[in-house]
Short mmCIF file of C-alpha atoms in Angstrom, two decimals:
data_model
loop_
_atom_site.label_atom_id
_atom_site.label_comp_id
_atom_site.label_asym_id
_atom_site.label_seq_id
_atom_site.Cartn_x
_atom_site.Cartn_y
_atom_site.Cartn_z
CA MET L 258 -45.00 -117.17 -305.61
CA VAL L 259 -44.82 -113.44 -306.38
CA ALA L 260 -43.45 -112.40 -309.63
CA TYR L 261 -41.11 -109.26 -310.32
CA ASP L 262 -40.46 -107.46 -313.15
CA HIS L 263 -37.35 -106.58 -314.50
CA GLN L 264 -36.78 -103.06 -313.92
CA SER L 265 -37.99 -103.69 -310.13
CA MET L 266 -35.10 -106.29 -309.92
CA LEU L 267 -32.71 -103.62 -311.28
CA GLY L 268 -33.68 -101.15 -308.82
CA VAL L 269 -33.06 -103.55 -305.84
CA VAL L 270 -29.99 -104.48 -306.96
CA ALA L 271 -28.75 -100.86 -307.62
CA LEU L 272 -30.43 -99.98 -303.94
CA SER L 273 -28.21 -102.87 -302.51
CA SER L 274 -25.08 -101.66 -304.18
CA ILE L 275 -25.39 -98.06 -302.96
CA CYS L 276 -25.91 -99.51 -299.16
CA ILE L 277 -22.74 -101.64 -299.36
CA PHE L 278 -20.86 -98.82 -300.90
CA PHE L 279 -21.96 -96.46 -297.90
CA PHE L 280 -21.47 -99.19 -295.33
CA PHE L 281 -17.56 -99.56 -296.04
CA LEU L 282 -17.03 -95.91 -296.48
CA LEU L 283 -18.11 -95.53 -292.83
CA GLN L 284 -16.01 -98.20 -291.95
CA LEU L 285 -13.01 -96.52 -293.48
CA VAL L 286 -14.10 -93.15 -292.16
CA SER L 287 -14.04 -94.75 -288.81
CA LYS L 288 -10.83 -96.02 -288.90
CA ALA L 289 -9.06 -92.54 -288.39
CA ASP L 290 -6.17 -92.50 -286.40
CA ALA L 291 -5.48 -90.26 -283.12
CA ALA L 292 -4.55 -87.39 -285.02
CA GLY L 293 -7.77 -87.11 -286.76
CA ARG L 294 -6.16 -88.68 -290.14
CA PRO L 295 -8.03 -91.47 -292.03
CA ILE L 296 -6.19 -94.26 -292.88
CA ASP L 297 -4.96 -94.49 -296.42
CA MET L 298 -6.77 -97.17 -298.26
CA GLY L 299 -3.39 -98.13 -300.03
CA ARG L 300 -2.34 -99.04 -296.39
CA GLN L 301 -4.80 -101.73 -295.45
CA TYR L 302 -2.50 -104.40 -294.03
CA SER L 303 -3.30 -108.03 -294.07
CA ASN L 304 -3.77 -110.72 -291.01
CA SER L 305 -0.96 -113.20 -292.23
CA SER L 306 2.04 -110.75 -292.39
CA LEU L 307 2.94 -107.43 -290.66
CA SER L 308 5.50 -106.68 -293.67
CA ALA L 309 2.04 -105.92 -295.67
CA ASN L 310 1.01 -103.19 -293.14
CA GLY L 311 1.87 -100.34 -295.76
CA LEU L 312 4.33 -98.91 -293.42
CA GLY L 313 8.10 -98.60 -294.10
CA LEU L 314 7.91 -98.11 -297.80
CA ALA L 315 11.15 -96.04 -297.53
CA PRO L 316 13.75 -96.18 -294.72
CA PRO L 317 12.12 -94.60 -291.39
CA MET L 318 13.46 -91.12 -290.50
CA GLY L 319 13.19 -89.38 -287.06
CA TRP L 320 14.72 -89.29 -283.74
CA ASN L 321 15.49 -91.86 -281.16
CA SER L 322 16.26 -90.76 -277.68
CA TRP L 323 19.05 -93.60 -276.52
CA ASN L 324 22.24 -92.49 -277.83
CA HIS L 325 22.07 -88.95 -276.30
CA PHE L 326 20.07 -89.32 -273.24
CA HIS L 327 19.82 -92.89 -272.17
CA CYS L 328 17.29 -93.31 -269.52
CA ASP L 329 17.23 -89.49 -268.62
CA ILE L 330 14.15 -88.67 -270.34
CA GLU L 331 11.06 -86.75 -269.70
CA GLU L 332 7.94 -85.55 -271.40
CA LYS L 333 9.54 -81.72 -271.35
CA LEU L 334 12.54 -83.15 -273.34
CA ILE L 335 10.43 -85.31 -275.66
CA ARG L 336 7.99 -82.25 -276.56
CA GLU L 337 10.96 -79.54 -276.71
CA THR L 338 12.57 -82.22 -279.52
CA ALA L 339 9.72 -82.40 -281.40
CA ASP L 340 9.46 -78.62 -281.56
CA ALA L 341 13.25 -78.54 -282.53
CA MET L 342 12.53 -80.94 -285.31
CA VAL L 343 9.98 -78.86 -286.69
CA SER L 344 11.75 -75.40 -286.16
CA SER L 345 15.07 -76.75 -287.58
CA GLY L 346 13.46 -77.94 -290.83
CA LEU L 347 14.23 -81.50 -289.89
CA ALA L 348 10.65 -82.59 -290.00
CA ALA L 349 9.88 -80.61 -293.45
CA LEU L 350 12.55 -83.12 -294.77
CA GLY L 351 11.34 -86.36 -293.45
CA TYR L 352 12.32 -86.95 -290.19
CA GLU L 353 8.76 -87.62 -289.17
CA HIS L 354 9.21 -90.10 -286.14
CA VAL L 355 10.11 -89.08 -282.11
CA ASN L 356 10.79 -92.34 -280.84
CA LEU L 357 11.24 -92.87 -276.97
CA ASP L 358 13.25 -95.56 -275.97
CA ASP L 359 13.95 -97.53 -272.62
CA CYS L 360 13.04 -95.91 -269.16
CA TRP L 361 9.78 -94.51 -269.81
CA ALA L 362 7.84 -96.70 -267.75
CA GLU L 363 7.21 -97.57 -263.74
CA LEU L 364 8.89 -100.77 -262.70
CA ASN L 365 5.54 -102.91 -262.15
CA ARG L 366 2.23 -102.84 -264.16
CA ASP L 367 -1.04 -101.91 -262.65
CA SER L 368 -3.41 -104.17 -261.02
CA GLU L 369 -5.11 -104.80 -264.32
CA GLY L 370 -1.97 -105.42 -266.45
CA ASN L 371 -1.38 -102.37 -267.98
CA LEU L 372 2.21 -100.45 -268.40
CA VAL L 373 1.87 -97.30 -266.20
CA PRO L 374 4.43 -94.20 -267.97
CA LYS L 375 6.48 -93.22 -265.32
CA THR L 376 4.50 -90.70 -262.97
CA SER L 377 7.94 -88.89 -261.97
CA THR L 378 8.60 -88.23 -265.71
CA PHE L 379 5.98 -88.56 -267.72
CA PRO L 380 3.00 -87.49 -265.49
CA SER L 381 0.82 -86.42 -268.34
CA GLY L 382 0.64 -90.07 -269.62
CA ILE L 383 1.61 -91.21 -273.16
CA LYS L 384 -1.48 -90.52 -274.87
CA ALA L 385 -1.41 -86.60 -274.04
CA LEU L 386 2.39 -87.04 -275.45
CA ALA L 387 1.10 -88.61 -278.50
CA ASP L 388 -1.48 -86.08 -279.10
CA TYR L 389 0.90 -83.29 -278.59
CA ILE L 390 3.48 -84.82 -281.18
CA HIS L 391 0.81 -85.61 -283.72
CA GLY L 392 -0.30 -81.93 -283.20
CA LYS L 393 3.05 -80.83 -284.54
CA GLY L 394 2.54 -83.45 -287.77
CA LEU L 395 4.83 -85.85 -286.39
CA LYS L 396 4.58 -89.35 -285.20
CA LEU L 397 5.20 -90.97 -281.66
CA GLY L 398 7.37 -94.03 -281.35
CA ILE L 399 7.37 -96.30 -278.04
CA TYR L 400 9.81 -99.07 -276.93
CA SER L 401 9.54 -102.56 -275.36
CA ASP L 402 11.22 -105.97 -274.99
CA ALA L 403 10.58 -109.55 -275.79
CA GLY L 404 11.70 -110.55 -272.35
CA SER L 405 9.93 -110.14 -268.88
CA GLN L 406 11.89 -106.68 -268.20
CA THR L 407 13.89 -104.23 -271.08
CA CYS L 408 17.33 -103.83 -270.94
CA SER L 409 17.63 -101.23 -267.99
CA ARG L 410 15.64 -103.33 -265.88
CA THR L 411 13.60 -100.06 -264.88
CA MET L 412 10.39 -101.44 -266.46
CA PRO L 413 8.40 -104.38 -267.65
CA GLY L 414 8.86 -106.38 -270.91
CA SER L 415 6.04 -107.60 -272.95
CA LEU L 416 6.96 -111.04 -273.05
CA GLY L 417 3.42 -112.87 -272.37
CA HIS L 418 1.60 -109.37 -272.43
CA GLU L 419 1.96 -109.03 -276.08
CA GLU L 420 -1.48 -108.60 -276.88
CA HIS L 421 -2.62 -106.38 -274.23
CA ASP L 422 0.56 -103.91 -274.62
CA ALA L 423 -0.14 -103.77 -278.69
CA ARG L 424 -3.86 -102.36 -277.73
CA THR L 425 -2.67 -100.21 -274.89
CA PHE L 426 -0.01 -98.85 -277.65
CA ALA L 427 -2.99 -98.45 -280.15
CA SER L 428 -4.92 -96.75 -277.72
CA TRP L 429 -1.94 -94.00 -276.92
CA GLY L 430 -2.15 -93.54 -280.54
CA VAL L 431 1.86 -94.93 -280.94
CA ASP L 432 3.12 -95.15 -284.52
CA TYR L 433 6.05 -96.95 -284.01
CA LEU L 434 7.30 -99.66 -281.67
CA LYS L 435 11.34 -100.69 -281.18
CA TYR L 436 11.42 -103.80 -279.64
CA ASP L 437 14.70 -105.21 -277.79
CA ASN L 438 15.65 -108.63 -276.61
CA CYS L 439 16.84 -108.25 -273.12
CA ASN L 440 15.92 -110.80 -270.16
CA ASN L 441 14.23 -113.05 -272.50
CA ASP L 442 13.27 -116.84 -271.49
CA GLY L 443 15.88 -118.26 -273.71
CA THR L 444 13.84 -119.15 -276.51
CA SER L 445 14.71 -118.20 -280.28
CA PRO L 446 13.74 -114.61 -281.26
CA THR L 447 11.91 -116.53 -284.17
CA GLU L 448 9.38 -117.62 -281.70
CA ARG L 449 8.93 -114.56 -279.68
CA TYR L 450 8.76 -111.81 -282.19
CA PRO L 451 5.93 -113.03 -284.41
CA VAL L 452 4.05 -113.06 -281.39
CA MET L 453 4.19 -109.08 -281.12
CA SER L 454 3.67 -108.96 -284.87
CA LYS L 455 0.72 -110.47 -284.77
CA ALA L 456 -0.71 -108.53 -281.77
CA LEU L 457 0.24 -105.39 -283.85
CA LEU L 458 -1.72 -106.53 -286.49
CA ASN L 459 -4.57 -107.16 -284.11
CA SER L 460 -4.40 -103.63 -282.85
CA GLY L 461 -6.43 -101.61 -285.12
CA ARG L 462 -3.77 -99.53 -285.55
CA PRO L 463 -1.12 -99.61 -288.08
CA ILE L 464 2.31 -99.30 -285.81
CA PHE L 465 5.84 -99.61 -287.49
CA PHE L 466 7.54 -102.46 -286.05
CA SER L 467 11.19 -102.51 -285.37
CA LEU L 468 12.91 -105.46 -284.39
CA CYS L 469 16.11 -104.94 -282.09
CA GLU L 470 17.31 -108.75 -281.72
CA TRP L 471 20.77 -107.36 -282.38
CA GLY L 472 21.46 -109.80 -285.71
CA GLN L 473 21.80 -112.74 -283.27
CA GLU L 474 19.91 -114.93 -285.33
CA ASP L 475 20.45 -113.70 -288.94
CA PRO L 476 16.79 -111.80 -289.07
CA ALA L 477 17.04 -110.43 -292.37
CA THR L 478 16.31 -114.27 -293.49
CA TRP L 479 13.19 -114.76 -291.40
CA ALA L 480 12.19 -110.98 -290.15
CA PRO L 481 10.51 -109.36 -293.22
CA ASP L 482 7.37 -111.48 -292.48
CA VAL L 483 7.75 -110.21 -289.04
CA GLY L 484 8.48 -106.47 -288.83
CA ASN L 485 9.53 -103.47 -290.94
CA SER L 486 12.80 -103.37 -289.99
CA TRP L 487 15.45 -105.44 -288.20
CA ARG L 488 18.70 -104.91 -286.18
CA THR L 489 21.75 -106.74 -288.35
CA THR L 490 24.23 -105.43 -285.54
CA GLY L 491 24.73 -104.61 -282.25
CA ASP L 492 24.58 -101.38 -280.49
CA ILE L 493 26.64 -98.64 -282.27
CA SER L 494 29.08 -96.64 -280.12
CA ASP L 495 29.87 -92.87 -280.95
CA ASN L 496 33.23 -93.86 -282.27
CA TRP L 497 34.91 -94.59 -285.59
CA ASP L 498 35.61 -98.33 -285.26
CA SER L 499 31.88 -99.28 -284.06
CA MET L 500 30.63 -97.40 -286.81
CA THR L 501 32.50 -98.87 -289.62
CA SER L 502 32.09 -102.16 -287.95
CA ARG L 503 28.15 -101.87 -287.97
CA ALA L 504 28.43 -100.70 -291.63
CA ASP L 505 30.43 -103.92 -292.69
CA GLN L 506 28.10 -106.11 -290.62
CA ASN L 507 24.93 -104.91 -291.87
CA ASP L 508 26.30 -104.97 -295.86
CA GLU L 509 26.36 -108.62 -295.76
CA TRP L 510 22.50 -108.69 -295.91
CA ALA L 511 22.20 -106.15 -298.37
CA SER L 512 19.86 -108.23 -300.87
CA TYR L 513 17.27 -108.94 -298.08
CA ALA L 514 16.26 -105.03 -298.10
CA ALA L 515 13.29 -104.31 -299.80
CA PRO L 516 10.10 -101.17 -299.62
CA GLY L 517 8.58 -102.41 -296.27
CA GLY L 518 11.50 -104.01 -294.88
CA TRP L 519 14.85 -102.84 -293.83
CA ASN L 520 18.16 -103.57 -292.32
CA ASP L 521 19.15 -101.90 -289.52
CA PRO L 522 22.79 -101.25 -288.49
CA ASP L 523 21.57 -98.93 -285.54
CA MET L 524 21.07 -95.37 -284.98
CA LEU L 525 22.65 -92.30 -286.18
CA GLU L 526 25.48 -90.76 -283.74
CA VAL L 527 26.18 -87.60 -286.11
CA GLY L 528 26.56 -84.86 -283.56
CA ASN L 529 27.19 -86.36 -280.20
CA GLY L 530 31.07 -85.36 -280.27
CA GLY L 531 32.64 -88.89 -280.84
CA MET L 532 33.70 -88.36 -284.70
CA THR L 533 35.17 -85.66 -286.68
CA THR L 534 33.05 -83.83 -288.95
CA GLU L 535 34.37 -85.86 -291.91
CA GLU L 536 33.90 -89.33 -290.14
CA TYR L 537 30.26 -88.04 -289.47
CA ARG L 538 29.73 -87.26 -293.20
CA SER L 539 31.03 -90.66 -293.99
CA HIS L 540 28.58 -92.12 -291.20
CA PHE L 541 25.49 -90.21 -292.67
CA SER L 542 26.47 -91.40 -296.01
CA ILE L 543 26.99 -94.86 -296.02
CA TRP L 544 23.76 -95.07 -293.75
CA ALA L 545 21.93 -93.03 -296.57
CA ILE L 546 23.15 -95.13 -299.29
CA ALA L 547 22.48 -98.70 -297.17
CA LYS L 548 18.91 -97.35 -297.21
CA ALA L 549 19.14 -97.77 -293.37
CA PRO L 550 16.77 -96.15 -291.19
CA LEU L 551 17.84 -92.24 -290.74
CA LEU L 552 16.91 -91.95 -286.87
CA ILE L 553 18.95 -89.00 -285.20
CA GLY L 554 20.60 -89.40 -282.02
CA CYS L 555 21.92 -86.55 -280.95
CA ASP L 556 20.41 -83.36 -278.81
CA VAL L 557 18.42 -81.63 -281.83
CA ARG L 558 17.80 -78.80 -279.32
CA THR L 559 21.42 -78.11 -279.04
CA MET L 560 22.97 -79.12 -282.37
CA SER L 561 25.54 -77.22 -284.09
CA ASN L 562 25.42 -75.89 -287.28
CA GLU L 563 27.72 -78.61 -288.64
CA THR L 564 25.36 -81.22 -287.34
CA LEU L 565 22.43 -79.60 -288.88
CA GLU L 566 24.23 -79.72 -292.17
CA ILE L 567 24.87 -82.87 -292.50
CA LEU L 568 21.54 -84.22 -291.18
CA SER L 569 19.54 -81.64 -293.25
CA ASN L 570 21.39 -82.68 -296.94
CA LYS L 571 18.24 -83.28 -299.01
CA GLU L 572 20.34 -84.97 -301.98
CA VAL L 573 21.55 -87.28 -299.42
CA ILE L 574 18.45 -88.08 -298.09
CA GLU L 575 16.82 -88.80 -301.60
CA VAL L 576 19.20 -91.32 -301.95
CA ASN L 577 18.04 -92.98 -298.85
CA GLN L 578 14.40 -92.59 -299.57
CA ASP L 579 14.73 -93.55 -303.55
CA LYS L 580 11.51 -95.46 -304.37
CA LEU L 581 13.21 -98.23 -305.88
CA GLY L 582 14.50 -99.36 -302.47
CA VAL L 583 17.69 -101.35 -303.81
CA GLN L 584 20.39 -101.32 -300.73
CA GLY L 585 23.61 -100.14 -301.92
CA LYS L 586 26.59 -102.16 -301.08
CA LYS L 587 30.41 -102.46 -300.91
CA VAL L 588 31.40 -103.18 -304.47
CA LYS L 589 35.10 -102.82 -304.26
CA LYS L 590 37.74 -102.93 -301.66
CA ASN L 591 41.42 -102.21 -301.86
CA GLY L 592 42.76 -102.39 -298.48
CA ASP L 593 40.98 -99.51 -296.65
CA LEU L 594 39.74 -97.65 -299.86
CA GLU L 595 36.25 -98.77 -300.59
CA VAL L 596 33.98 -97.95 -303.09
CA TRP L 597 29.77 -98.54 -302.33
CA ALA L 598 27.35 -98.13 -304.89
CA GLY L 599 23.44 -99.25 -305.25
CA SER L 600 20.95 -98.37 -307.93
CA LEU L 601 18.49 -95.77 -308.28
CA SER L 602 14.92 -94.99 -310.03
CA ASN L 603 15.25 -94.08 -313.32
CA LYS L 604 18.86 -95.63 -314.07
CA LYS L 605 20.53 -93.55 -311.92
CA VAL L 606 23.28 -94.95 -309.66
CA ALA L 607 23.98 -93.82 -306.25
CA VAL L 608 28.31 -94.09 -305.27
CA VAL L 609 30.21 -93.35 -302.44
CA LEU L 610 33.87 -93.37 -302.54
CA TRP L 611 35.19 -94.15 -298.95
CA ASN L 612 38.90 -93.75 -297.43
CA ARG L 613 39.11 -95.74 -294.31
CA CYS L 614 42.92 -95.34 -294.28
CA SER L 615 44.49 -92.99 -291.60
CA SER L 616 46.22 -90.90 -294.77
CA ARG L 617 44.99 -89.12 -297.72
CA ALA L 618 44.55 -91.48 -300.59
CA THR L 619 42.60 -91.38 -304.12
CA VAL L 620 39.61 -93.55 -304.38
CA THR L 621 38.25 -94.40 -307.86
CA ALA L 622 35.08 -96.42 -309.03
CA TYR L 623 35.03 -97.94 -312.66
CA TRP L 624 32.16 -98.22 -314.77
CA SER L 625 32.63 -102.30 -314.34
CA ASP L 626 32.73 -101.81 -310.31
CA ILE L 627 29.10 -100.30 -310.31
CA GLY L 628 27.31 -102.01 -313.05
CA LEU L 629 27.58 -99.47 -315.84
CA GLU L 630 28.40 -100.12 -319.52
CA SER L 631 32.01 -99.42 -320.19
CA THR L 632 30.82 -96.86 -323.03
CA THR L 633 28.05 -95.09 -320.78
CA THR L 634 28.57 -91.22 -320.39
CA VAL L 635 27.14 -90.03 -317.28
CA SER L 636 26.69 -86.61 -315.34
CA ALA L 637 28.21 -86.76 -312.00
CA ARG L 638 26.19 -85.20 -309.26
CA ASP L 639 28.33 -84.31 -306.03
CA LEU L 640 25.78 -84.64 -303.38
CA TRP L 641 28.23 -83.02 -300.53
CA ALA L 642 29.72 -80.10 -302.87
CA HIS L 643 26.62 -79.67 -304.34
CA SER L 644 28.14 -79.57 -307.86
CA ASN L 645 27.96 -81.20 -311.38
CA GLN L 646 30.44 -82.53 -313.60
CA THR L 647 29.30 -83.34 -317.17
CA SER L 648 30.33 -85.96 -319.71
CA VAL L 649 31.89 -88.09 -317.18
CA LYS L 650 33.72 -91.53 -319.02
CA ARG L 651 34.63 -94.78 -317.43
CA GLN L 652 35.33 -93.80 -314.10
CA ILE L 653 35.18 -91.44 -311.41
CA SER L 654 37.87 -90.41 -309.08
CA ALA L 655 38.40 -88.43 -305.62
CA ASP L 656 41.35 -87.41 -303.63
CA LEU L 657 40.06 -87.83 -299.98
CA ASP L 658 41.55 -86.90 -296.85
CA SER L 659 41.66 -89.66 -293.86
CA HIS L 660 38.19 -91.22 -293.10
CA ALA L 661 36.40 -88.80 -295.62
CA CYS L 662 33.79 -89.73 -298.59
CA LYS L 663 32.55 -88.22 -301.56
CA MET L 664 29.09 -89.37 -302.73
CA TYR L 665 27.63 -89.11 -306.09
CA VAL L 666 24.40 -89.48 -308.11
CA LEU L 667 25.38 -90.79 -311.66
CA THR L 668 22.90 -89.87 -314.54
CA PRO L 669 23.40 -91.67 -317.87
CA GLN L 670 23.12 -89.49 -320.61
#
C-alpha cells in the first residue's frame, strides 16, 4: 500500500478540479451558435420541457412573411427585409426575428429524406440566408407543419420526420420554428406537437418553438410545457372584425401567459391597408398590453411613415416587453367601451381605454377597475401623445373617436 502525505493529496485534488473546470469550459465554447455567439449559460435548457430552453423570456418581436406576401417569397425579398429592419431602426427596438412562413421548400424531400429549399426562389439555400440574417444581428425563423404537407400543399410537413427536420434546422442556423397544423393524421395536437418539441431540444441548438394549432384544443392549458408561444385563435385577416375577435378570444387565456410561454392571437396586420390608422393603433396597443408576439406582417421595405410610427413606439413596446410578464386583460366592458389593464414592473399599471363603438365616446377607468387602491395618486404617461398628467386621482378618462384608444402607464406616487 502506497502512503500519500496530506499536501500531495491536496495537490491532486486541486489539479483534478482545474482539469474538470477547463473540460466544461471547452464544452461551453464548443456550443457557439452559427453566428459565432456563445450560448448564454443562463439559457441552458433541460431535456424535460422546451419551456425551459431559456427563450421567450419576453414575447418575440420580428417580422413574418405570410400576412403580406403569402407564398410569393424568395431570398432577395428576405435579405431586403432584413436590411430594412436595420435601416428603419426596427431592429434596434427589438424586432429581431425574420421569419419565413409557408412555401419555402420543394414539394418533395431528397433521396436522404431532407427538406430541400426551393431552387427557383432560394437558390443559395437556407444556411446562406441564415448567415446573412445573423450578419445583420438578427435571427432567422422558418416554418413547418405537424402534418404530411404544409397548409399550401406546396412542401412537405414534418410529421414522422421531426428529429430529422429539427437537426436540419439546427444545422442551418435556424432560431425560430412556426409549426402549423394542416394535413395532419387526425390525432390530437397534444400528441403531435410534443414530438417536435423534444426533437428541437435534442437538436443541439436553442430554437424558439411557436405552436400554431389555431387554439383548437385550448393550447394554453398544455402548451406551456411544449413550446414558447401558442396560437389561441384562427388566422387573422386585415380588417376590424377579424382583429377584434382575435383580441377577445386571446383574452380568455390571459392567466396562462408567463415568461417563456405566450398566448398568440396571430401576427400584426399594421400597415397592410385594410384598417384605418386609429384601428391599427388600437391593434398594436392591445397586442402590446396582452403580451402577444409582435411580429410585423407588412412590407417593411415600403411601409409608410404612419406605419413606422406605430410599429416603432418605444413606450408601447416597453409595455409588451416588461420583465414582469403579466398579460394585460379586459377588466371592464360597457357595451363597446372597454378598459384593458395589466400589472407592470415597479408597481406600475398599463391601461388601454378603447372605444369599439361606431361613434365618438368617453371611456373611463376607475381605480377599482384596474386594481389600484381608491386613495392612490398616480402620474399618467400617455404613450401615444408622449405627454404626462401628474397627481391623477380615482379615475382616468378619455374622449375617443370611433375605434380609437388611449394607452397609459400609471405610476403610483
